[in-house]
Amino acid sequence: MLFRGFRRPSLLPRLLSERRGGAAIEFAICGTAFIGLLVATLQIVLVFFVQQTIQTAAENVARRVLTGQITTLNTNQAQFKAAACAQLPSYMSCSKLFVDVRNANDFGQIDTSTIALTYDAAGNINNSWQYSPGSPGSIVILRLLYMWPISSAPLGFNIGNQSNGSRLVIGTMVFKSELY
């Protein structure tokens, strides 16, 4: 109950003079952008980590081709992919790994064009990958391709480079195999 002659001040002047919640409001404004930047940075770091993991797997598998272990054992494409999958850590799925092995007569004939992925109606990759590890002394181009799923980050940050929102990560090795 209000006393006569006592007027309650209006809401707007009271809110403008209030200073106790200023820090919380400032944090809400700045904190959102900071957390979004932090999540985007972590996502970039994770992609770099996956890129290095795929490159290391490509190096390890390429060493087997380089020394002739793959050719002398008559390894087929499925066995070679299994060997490449064995190089992946447990958090990476073998079903998202694609292997492309080609050979060339000299370094000038190496196909350096970007790999164009084709998709079926269900959104699955349906490229036909080559598997030609060559003979002793061949120049070999080995590519491991991995589809890394990217979740959407806050503030519209998206580093996916495929139509389905994932990121294609490629590990490449070009070398001349030994004369085994």
XYZ file of C-alpha atoms in Angstrom:
180
model
C 0.000 0.000 0.000
C 1.317 3.393 -0.968
C 1.196 6.461 1.228
C -0.389 9.624 -0.080
C 2.047 11.959 -1.663
C 4.625 9.255 -2.192
C 5.207 8.516 -5.856
C 7.033 5.522 -7.060
C 9.676 6.440 -9.666
C 9.081 5.054 -13.161
C 10.860 1.911 -14.290
C 13.213 3.419 -16.885
C 15.003 5.900 -14.583
C 15.431 3.157 -11.976
C 16.993 0.766 -14.520
C 19.324 3.436 -15.862
C 20.575 4.322 -12.392
C 21.069 0.681 -11.346
C 24.720 -0.449 -11.618
C 24.801 -3.816 -9.816
C 24.172 -5.990 -12.939
C 26.484 -4.100 -15.292
C 29.251 -6.686 -15.197
C 26.849 -9.509 -15.977
C 25.442 -7.670 -18.976
C 28.908 -6.779 -20.253
C 30.010 -10.404 -19.902
C 26.915 -11.596 -21.751
C 27.723 -9.288 -24.642
C 31.466 -9.998 -24.807
C 31.326 -13.590 -23.570
C 29.243 -14.803 -26.495
C 31.765 -13.584 -29.025
C 34.676 -14.927 -26.964
C 33.145 -18.393 -26.619
C 32.334 -18.445 -30.346
C 35.928 -17.519 -31.158
C 37.208 -20.177 -28.766
C 35.039 -22.908 -30.326
C 36.093 -21.862 -33.854
C 39.760 -21.972 -32.831
C 39.353 -25.447 -31.347
C 37.656 -26.628 -34.533
C 40.552 -25.358 -36.675
C 43.064 -27.017 -34.349
C 41.172 -30.299 -34.645
C 41.207 -30.119 -38.458
C 44.967 -29.477 -38.435
C 45.407 -32.444 -36.092
C 43.383 -34.712 -38.406
C 45.360 -33.428 -41.411
C 48.627 -34.354 -39.722
C 47.249 -37.764 -38.733
C 46.271 -38.541 -42.338
C 49.640 -37.319 -43.627
C 51.471 -39.530 -41.124
C 49.366 -42.527 -42.168
C 50.197 -41.771 -45.821
C 53.907 -41.661 -44.981
C 53.742 -44.995 -43.159
C 51.873 -46.760 -45.969
C 54.060 -45.132 -48.643
C 57.121 -46.599 -46.959
C 55.725 -50.084 -47.704
C 55.262 -49.204 -51.377
C 58.667 -47.517 -51.527
C 60.482 -50.611 -50.274
C 58.497 -53.055 -52.416
C 56.636 -54.795 -49.598
C 53.287 -54.127 -51.275
C 54.330 -55.232 -54.762
C 56.254 -58.367 -53.795
C 53.362 -59.599 -51.650
C 50.898 -59.017 -54.537
C 48.744 -56.841 -52.321
C 45.398 -55.956 -53.892
C 43.443 -52.720 -53.419
C 41.301 -54.016 -50.513
C 44.360 -55.314 -48.656
C 46.164 -52.032 -49.233
C 43.210 -50.080 -47.852
C 43.179 -52.379 -44.816
C 46.888 -51.635 -44.289
C 46.132 -47.908 -44.527
C 43.219 -48.261 -42.095
C 45.532 -49.966 -39.616
C 47.525 -46.704 -39.507
C 44.487 -44.686 -38.404
C 43.821 -43.990 -34.728
C 40.690 -45.409 -33.111
C 38.689 -42.158 -33.374
C 38.851 -42.285 -37.188
C 36.572 -44.635 -39.124
C 37.927 -46.752 -41.953
C 34.680 -46.307 -43.886
C 35.533 -42.627 -44.415
C 39.003 -43.370 -45.824
C 39.640 -43.519 -49.571
C 42.918 -44.644 -51.143
C 44.230 -43.566 -54.536
C 47.565 -44.974 -55.779
C 48.894 -44.075 -59.231
C 52.223 -44.268 -60.983
C 53.921 -42.144 -63.608
C 56.913 -42.512 -65.914
C 58.518 -39.235 -64.839
C 57.812 -36.446 -62.386
C 56.492 -34.195 -65.172
C 53.581 -36.583 -65.786
C 52.276 -36.477 -62.235
C 48.600 -35.541 -62.111
C 48.400 -32.669 -59.619
C 44.819 -31.682 -60.379
C 42.300 -31.446 -57.580
C 40.354 -34.628 -57.058
C 36.713 -34.094 -57.985
C 34.420 -36.163 -55.819
C 31.182 -37.498 -57.248
C 28.213 -38.423 -55.103
C 25.299 -40.799 -55.638
C 21.676 -39.950 -54.806
C 22.177 -41.031 -51.171
C 25.135 -38.669 -50.743
C 27.815 -41.384 -50.763
C 31.061 -40.941 -52.688
C 31.084 -43.145 -55.769
C 34.468 -42.351 -57.326
C 36.469 -45.222 -58.733
C 39.889 -45.023 -57.121
C 43.010 -46.174 -58.907
C 45.365 -48.733 -57.456
C 48.577 -49.000 -59.419
C 51.614 -49.196 -57.110
C 53.931 -49.691 -60.090
C 57.112 -51.681 -60.416
C 60.635 -51.192 -59.041
C 61.861 -47.686 -59.852
C 58.350 -46.345 -60.578
C 57.242 -42.879 -59.588
C 54.246 -43.349 -57.302
C 51.576 -40.861 -56.244
C 49.779 -42.050 -53.119
C 46.797 -40.163 -51.714
C 44.809 -40.939 -48.612
C 41.530 -39.042 -48.545
C 39.421 -38.800 -45.419
C 35.981 -37.252 -44.959
C 36.107 -35.553 -41.563
C 32.657 -34.609 -40.238
C 32.437 -30.965 -39.215
C 29.799 -29.762 -36.793
C 28.553 -26.247 -37.302
C 30.254 -23.752 -35.035
C 28.608 -20.732 -33.465
C 28.280 -17.441 -35.314
C 28.082 -19.170 -38.716
C 31.706 -20.371 -38.797
C 31.971 -23.315 -41.198
C 35.230 -24.867 -42.413
C 33.638 -27.714 -44.329
C 34.722 -27.912 -47.957
C 32.172 -30.464 -49.177
C 28.495 -30.094 -49.996
C 27.488 -32.299 -47.044
C 29.289 -30.012 -44.578
C 32.248 -32.315 -43.953
C 35.875 -31.536 -44.747
C 37.964 -33.539 -47.192
C 41.421 -34.055 -45.708
C 44.141 -35.385 -48.025
C 47.525 -36.878 -47.225
C 49.793 -37.110 -50.288
C 53.134 -38.785 -50.903
C 55.037 -38.648 -54.209
C 58.170 -40.774 -54.434
C 60.260 -43.016 -56.622
C 60.188 -46.593 -55.404
C 63.418 -48.429 -54.759
C 64.861 -50.998 -57.118
C 63.879 -53.955 -54.929
